[in-house]
CSV table of C-alpha atoms and ligand atoms in Angstrom, one decimal:
chain,number,residue,atom,x,y,z
A,1,MET,CA,73.3,189.1,126.8
A,2,SER,CA,72.3,185.4,127.4
A,3,VAL,CA,74.4,183.3,129.9
A,4,THR,CA,74.6,179.7,129.1
A,5,ALA,CA,76.4,176.9,130.8
A,6,VAL,CA,77.8,174.4,128.6
A,7,THR,CA,78.9,170.8,129.9
A,8,GLY,CA,81.7,168.8,128.3
A,9,SER,CA,83.1,172.1,127.3
A,10,ALA,CA,86.7,171.3,126.8
A,11,SER,CA,86.5,168.7,124.0
A,12,GLY,CA,84.6,167.7,120.6
A,13,ILE,CA,80.9,168.6,120.4
A,14,GLY,CA,80.9,170.7,123.6
A,15,ALA,CA,83.7,173.1,122.5
A,16,ALA,CA,82.3,173.6,119.1
A,17,VAL,CA,78.9,174.7,121.0
A,18,CYS,CA,81.2,177.0,123.2
A,19,GLN,CA,82.7,178.4,120.2
A,20,GLN,CA,79.5,179.1,118.4
A,21,LEU,CA,77.7,180.5,121.3
A,22,ARG,CA,80.4,182.8,122.3
A,23,ALA,CA,80.4,184.2,118.6
A,24,ALA,CA,76.5,184.6,118.8
A,25,GLY,CA,77.2,187.0,121.7
A,26,HIS,CA,76.3,184.6,124.7
A,27,THR,CA,78.4,184.6,127.9
A,28,VAL,CA,79.6,181.1,128.2
A,29,ILE,CA,80.5,179.1,131.3
A,30,GLY,CA,82.3,175.7,130.4
A,31,ILE,CA,81.9,172.8,132.8
A,32,ASP,CA,84.4,170.1,132.6
A,33,ARG,CA,87.0,168.1,134.2
A,34,HIS,CA,89.6,170.2,132.9
A,35,GLN,CA,90.2,173.4,130.9
A,36,ALA,CA,86.8,175.1,131.8
A,37,GLU,CA,85.3,177.9,133.9
A,38,VAL,CA,83.8,175.5,136.0
A,39,ILE,CA,86.4,172.5,136.9
A,40,ALA,CA,83.8,169.5,138.1
A,41,ASP,CA,83.4,166.0,138.0
A,42,LEU,CA,79.7,165.4,136.8
A,43,SER,CA,80.1,161.4,137.7
A,44,SER,CA,78.7,162.1,141.2
A,45,SER,CA,76.3,163.9,143.0
A,46,GLU,CA,78.8,165.7,145.0
A,47,GLY,CA,80.6,166.6,141.4
A,48,ARG,CA,77.2,167.9,140.0
A,49,ALA,CA,76.3,169.9,143.3
A,50,ASN,CA,79.8,171.5,142.9
A,51,ALA,CA,79.3,172.3,139.4
A,52,ALA,CA,75.8,174.0,139.9
A,53,GLU,CA,77.2,176.0,143.0
A,54,GLN,CA,80.0,177.5,140.8
A,55,VAL,CA,77.9,177.9,137.8
A,56,ILE,CA,75.2,180.0,140.0
A,57,ALA,CA,77.9,182.2,141.5
A,58,LEU,CA,79.5,183.0,138.0
A,59,ALA,CA,76.0,183.5,136.8
A,60,GLN,CA,74.9,185.5,139.8
A,61,GLY,CA,71.9,183.2,140.1
A,62,LYS,CA,70.2,184.0,137.0
A,63,LEU,CA,70.9,181.8,133.9
A,64,ASP,CA,69.4,182.0,130.4
A,65,GLY,CA,70.7,178.6,128.9
A,66,LEU,CA,72.2,175.0,129.7
A,67,VAL,CA,73.8,172.6,127.0
A,68,CYS,CA,74.6,169.1,128.2
A,69,CYS,CA,77.2,167.8,126.0
A,70,ALA,CA,79.5,166.0,128.6
A,71,GLY,CA,79.6,162.2,127.9
A,72,LEU,CA,81.5,159.0,127.8
A,73,GLY,CA,81.5,156.2,125.2
A,74,VAL,CA,82.1,152.5,125.0
A,75,THR,CA,85.7,152.9,125.9
A,76,ALA,CA,85.0,154.5,129.6
A,77,PRO,CA,86.9,152.6,132.2
A,78,SER,CA,83.5,151.2,133.1
A,79,SER,CA,79.8,150.7,132.2
A,80,SER,CA,78.6,152.4,135.6
A,81,LEU,CA,80.5,155.6,134.6
A,82,VAL,CA,78.9,155.8,131.4
A,83,VAL,CA,75.5,155.6,133.4
A,84,SER,CA,76.5,158.3,135.8
A,85,VAL,CA,78.0,160.8,133.5
A,86,ASN,CA,75.5,160.3,130.5
A,87,TYR,CA,72.4,160.0,132.2
A,88,PHE,CA,72.5,161.6,135.8
A,89,GLY,CA,75.3,164.2,134.7
A,90,SER,CA,72.7,165.7,132.6
A,91,THR,CA,69.3,165.0,134.6
A,92,GLU,CA,70.7,166.1,138.1
A,93,LEU,CA,72.5,169.3,136.7
A,94,ILE,CA,69.2,170.2,135.0
A,95,GLU,CA,67.3,169.6,138.3
A,96,LEU,CA,69.9,171.7,140.3
A,97,LEU,CA,70.4,174.5,137.8
A,98,SER,CA,66.3,174.9,137.1
A,99,PRO,CA,65.8,177.6,140.0
A,100,ALA,CA,68.5,179.8,138.1
A,101,LEU,CA,67.2,179.0,134.7
A,102,LYS,CA,63.3,180.1,135.8
A,103,LYS,CA,64.7,183.5,136.5
A,104,GLY,CA,66.7,183.8,133.1
A,105,THR,CA,65.3,185.4,129.9
A,106,LYS,CA,63.6,183.0,127.6
A,107,PRO,CA,65.7,180.2,129.0
A,108,ALA,CA,66.4,176.9,127.1
A,109,ILE,CA,68.2,173.7,127.5
A,110,THR,CA,69.5,171.4,124.8
A,111,ILE,CA,70.6,167.9,125.7
A,112,ILE,CA,73.1,165.8,123.5
A,113,GLY,CA,71.3,162.2,123.0
A,114,SER,CA,72.6,159.9,120.3
A,115,VAL,CA,71.1,158.1,117.3
A,116,ALA,CA,72.2,154.9,119.4
A,117,ALA,CA,69.3,155.6,121.4
A,118,SER,CA,66.6,154.6,118.7
A,119,GLN,CA,68.1,151.3,118.5
A,120,GLN,CA,67.3,150.6,122.3
A,121,ALA,CA,63.7,151.6,121.7
A,122,ALA,CA,63.0,148.4,119.8
A,123,ASP,CA,64.5,146.3,123.0
A,124,PRO,CA,64.5,148.4,126.2
A,125,HIS,CA,66.9,147.3,128.7
A,126,PRO,CA,65.9,147.1,132.7
A,127,MET,CA,68.5,149.5,133.2
A,128,ILE,CA,66.5,152.3,131.6
A,129,ASP,CA,63.9,151.6,134.1
A,130,LEU,CA,66.2,152.1,137.1
A,131,MET,CA,67.7,155.5,135.5
A,132,LEU,CA,64.1,156.6,135.1
A,133,SER,CA,63.5,155.9,138.6
A,134,ASN,CA,66.3,158.1,139.6
A,135,ASP,CA,67.9,154.9,141.2
A,136,GLU,CA,71.6,155.7,140.4
A,137,GLN,CA,73.2,152.9,142.6
A,138,ALA,CA,71.0,150.1,140.9
A,139,ALA,CA,71.5,151.4,137.6
A,140,ARG,CA,75.1,151.5,137.9
A,141,ALA,CA,75.1,148.0,139.7
A,142,LEU,CA,73.1,146.4,136.8
A,143,ALA,CA,75.4,148.3,134.1
A,144,ASP,CA,78.6,146.7,135.6
A,145,GLU,CA,77.0,143.4,136.1
A,146,LEU,CA,76.2,143.3,132.6
A,147,GLY,CA,79.8,144.4,131.6
A,148,GLN,CA,78.4,145.7,128.2
A,149,PRO,CA,79.4,149.4,127.6
A,150,HIS,CA,77.9,149.7,124.2
A,151,ILE,CA,74.4,148.6,125.8
A,152,ALA,CA,75.1,151.0,129.0
A,153,TYR,CA,75.9,153.7,126.3
A,154,ALA,CA,72.5,153.1,124.2
A,155,ALA,CA,70.5,152.6,127.5
A,156,SER,CA,71.8,156.0,129.2
A,157,LYS,CA,71.0,158.0,125.8
A,158,TYR,CA,67.8,156.3,125.6
A,159,ALA,CA,66.7,157.1,129.1
A,160,LEU,CA,68.0,160.6,129.0
A,161,THR,CA,65.9,161.1,125.8
A,162,VAL,CA,62.7,159.9,127.4
A,163,HIS,CA,63.4,161.8,130.8
A,164,CYS,CA,63.8,164.9,128.8
A,165,ARG,CA,60.7,164.4,126.6
A,166,ARG,CA,58.7,164.0,129.9
A,167,LEU,CA,60.3,166.8,131.7
A,168,ALA,CA,59.7,169.2,128.7
A,169,VAL,CA,55.8,168.5,129.1
A,170,LYS,CA,56.1,169.3,132.7
A,171,THR,CA,58.4,172.4,132.0
A,172,GLY,CA,56.3,173.9,129.3
A,173,SER,CA,54.4,176.4,131.6
A,174,THR,CA,57.5,177.5,133.4
A,175,GLY,CA,58.9,179.0,130.0
A,176,ILE,CA,62.1,176.7,130.1
A,177,ARG,CA,62.4,175.0,126.4
A,178,LEU,CA,64.0,171.7,126.5
A,179,ASN,CA,65.1,169.9,123.2
A,180,ILE,CA,67.4,166.8,122.4
A,181,VAL,CA,69.9,166.7,119.5
A,182,ALA,CA,70.6,163.3,118.7
A,183,PRO,CA,74.1,163.2,116.7
A,184,GLY,CA,75.3,160.1,114.5
A,185,ALA,CA,79.1,159.7,114.0
A,186,VAL,CA,80.6,162.9,114.7
A,187,GLU,CA,84.7,163.3,114.4
A,188,THR,CA,85.9,163.9,117.9
A,189,PRO,CA,88.2,162.2,120.3
A,190,LEU,CA,85.4,160.1,121.5
A,191,HIS,CA,84.5,158.7,118.3
A,192,GLU,CA,88.5,158.2,117.5
A,193,ALA,CA,88.8,156.2,120.8
A,194,SER,CA,85.7,154.2,119.7
A,195,LYS,CA,87.0,153.4,116.2
A,196,ASN,CA,90.3,152.3,117.8
A,197,ASP,CA,88.7,150.0,120.2
A,198,PRO,CA,89.4,146.1,119.5
A,199,ARG,CA,86.0,145.4,120.6
A,200,PHE,CA,83.9,147.9,118.8
A,201,GLY,CA,86.3,149.4,116.0
A,202,GLU,CA,85.2,147.4,113.4
A,203,ALA,CA,81.4,148.0,113.9
A,204,VAL,CA,82.1,151.9,114.3
A,205,ARG,CA,84.2,152.1,111.4
A,206,ASN,CA,81.7,150.1,109.0
A,207,PHE,CA,78.8,152.2,110.4
A,208,ILE,CA,78.5,154.8,107.6
A,209,ALA,CA,75.8,157.2,107.4
A,210,PRO,CA,73.6,157.4,104.1
A,211,ILE,CA,75.4,160.6,103.5
A,212,GLY,CA,78.7,159.2,103.1
A,213,ARG,CA,80.7,160.7,105.7
A,214,ASN,CA,80.8,161.5,109.4
A,215,GLY,CA,79.8,164.7,110.9
A,216,GLN,CA,81.9,167.5,112.4
A,217,PRO,CA,81.6,169.0,116.0
A,218,SER,CA,80.4,172.3,114.3
A,219,GLU,CA,77.6,170.8,112.4
A,220,ILE,CA,76.2,169.4,115.6
A,221,ALA,CA,76.8,172.9,117.2
A,222,ASP,CA,74.8,174.5,114.4
A,223,ALA,CA,71.6,172.7,115.6
A,224,VAL,CA,72.4,173.3,119.2
A,225,SER,CA,72.9,177.1,118.4
A,226,PHE,CA,69.5,177.3,116.7
A,227,LEU,CA,67.6,175.5,119.6
A,228,GLN,CA,69.1,178.0,121.8
A,229,SER,CA,68.1,180.9,119.7
A,230,PRO,CA,65.0,182.9,119.9
A,231,GLN,CA,64.2,181.5,116.2
A,232,ALA,CA,63.6,178.2,117.9
A,233,ALA,CA,60.8,179.8,120.5
A,234,PHE,CA,58.1,177.2,119.6
A,235,VAL,CA,60.4,174.1,119.3
A,236,HIS,CA,60.1,172.2,122.5
A,237,GLY,CA,60.3,168.7,123.3
A,238,SER,CA,61.8,167.6,120.2
A,239,ILE,CA,64.5,165.3,119.0
A,240,ILE,CA,66.4,166.7,116.1
A,241,TYR,CA,68.7,164.0,114.6
A,242,VAL,CA,72.0,165.4,113.1
A,243,ASP,CA,73.2,162.2,111.8
A,244,GLY,CA,73.5,162.1,108.2
A,245,GLY,CA,70.6,160.0,107.8
A,246,MET,CA,71.5,157.1,110.1
A,247,ASP,CA,68.1,157.2,112.0
A,248,ALA,CA,66.5,157.1,108.5
A,249,MET,CA,68.3,154.4,107.5
A,250,MET,CA,67.8,152.1,110.7
A,251,ARG,CA,64.0,153.0,111.2
A,252,ASN,CA,62.5,153.9,108.0
A,253,GLY,CA,59.5,152.2,108.5
A,254,SER,CA,58.6,154.0,112.0
A,255,PHE,CA,59.2,157.5,113.6
B,1,LIG,P1,84.6,164.0,123.6
B,1,LIG,O1,85.2,163.1,124.4
B,1,LIG,O2,85.3,164.9,122.9
B,1,LIG,O3,84.1,165.3,125.0
B,1,LIG,C1,83.2,164.8,125.8
B,1,LIG,C2,83.7,165.9,127.1
B,1,LIG,O4,82.9,165.5,128.1
B,1,LIG,C3,85.1,165.8,127.3
B,1,LIG,O5,85.6,167.1,127.4
B,1,LIG,C4,85.2,164.9,128.8
B,1,LIG,O6,86.3,165.6,129.6
B,1,LIG,C5,83.8,165.7,129.3
B,1,LIG,N1,83.4,164.7,130.5
B,1,LIG,C6,83.6,163.2,130.5
B,1,LIG,N2,83.2,162.7,131.8
B,1,LIG,C7,82.9,163.9,132.3
B,1,LIG,C8,82.7,164.1,133.6
B,1,LIG,N3,82.8,163.2,134.6
B,1,LIG,N4,82.7,165.4,134.2
B,1,LIG,C9,82.9,166.3,133.4
B,1,LIG,N5,83.2,166.3,132.2
B,1,LIG,C10,83.1,165.2,131.6
B,1,LIG,O7,83.1,163.5,123.0
B,1,LIG,P2,82.4,164.1,122.0
B,1,LIG,O8,82.3,163.2,121.0
B,1,LIG,O9,82.5,165.7,121.9
B,1,LIG,O10,80.8,163.8,122.9
B,1,LIG,C11,79.8,164.9,123.4
B,1,LIG,C12,78.5,164.1,123.5
B,1,LIG,O11,78.0,163.8,122.5
B,1,LIG,C13,78.4,163.0,124.5
B,1,LIG,O12,77.6,163.0,125.4
B,1,LIG,C14,78.5,162.0,123.4
B,1,LIG,O13,77.7,160.7,124.0
B,1,LIG,C15,77.5,162.4,122.6
B,1,LIG,N6,77.7,161.9,121.0
B,1,LIG,C16,78.8,161.9,120.4
B,1,LIG,C17,78.9,161.1,119.2
B,1,LIG,C18,80.1,160.9,118.4
B,1,LIG,O14,80.0,160.4,117.4
B,1,LIG,N7,81.2,161.8,118.7
B,1,LIG,C19,77.7,160.5,118.5
B,1,LIG,C20,76.3,160.8,119.4
B,1,LIG,C21,76.5,161.2,120.6
């Protein structure tokens, strides 16, 4: 049976992914700051190395899947933390776990991006280049200097999506599939905190998808479960929007 590691497993989308993968027969290794098989802080290199070491030990060196859900929203304590968790908390962990994934059976990685990333495509922020050039210190410094967590959030998800699409081209021949799920507004503690934030709450509450409602974590997990399954064997480097039509609403003249 597949052994799959899931970051952000204690809450929201990550918890729903764990539930579905377990129901489908995967052995799941949850990674989070609390209530997980692997307790680790993905905001630093040390924490990521610690997470990878524990996962590799629990998986006995061979991993079949990785799902990166851990993330912070606009109410995070700082913009630099958003950069470190959302971008480097996924990209560095993928790098550290790739040797174990290469030994896995039909290995697959799914990353949780965001529909917010599409908005950055029109006006890319310099923070994105710093993330893509793997300069965590400089990207963090610029994020804090700007002090705009919604821009740090969108930039982190845009950079993550670009990084993963580039990586998918490189890793195709290694047999590791890699895809991105881009959710719209999904009812989780992260979204609830954003709705109640005095700076961003009104915009978040008014951002209604064409389908007329927010998503549930299980609806994002449905897409992740598909991407991690043998039914998605030819899906690689793709972005699947699970957003009730938000991306279509914002960018219906391009794709
Ligand atoms: P959530 O707040 O319910 O869950 C996030 C999980 O990540 C928590 O369990 C938290 O402890 C963990 N986490 C945060 N920082 C961490 C760290 N330093 N080390 C280890 N774990 C850490 O949030 P939600 O909504 O389930 O978010 C999951 C992913 O989905 C995030 O990447 C988020 O950006 C993304 N997303 C969420 C949307 C939404 O509307 N809820 C929309 C688009 C994307």
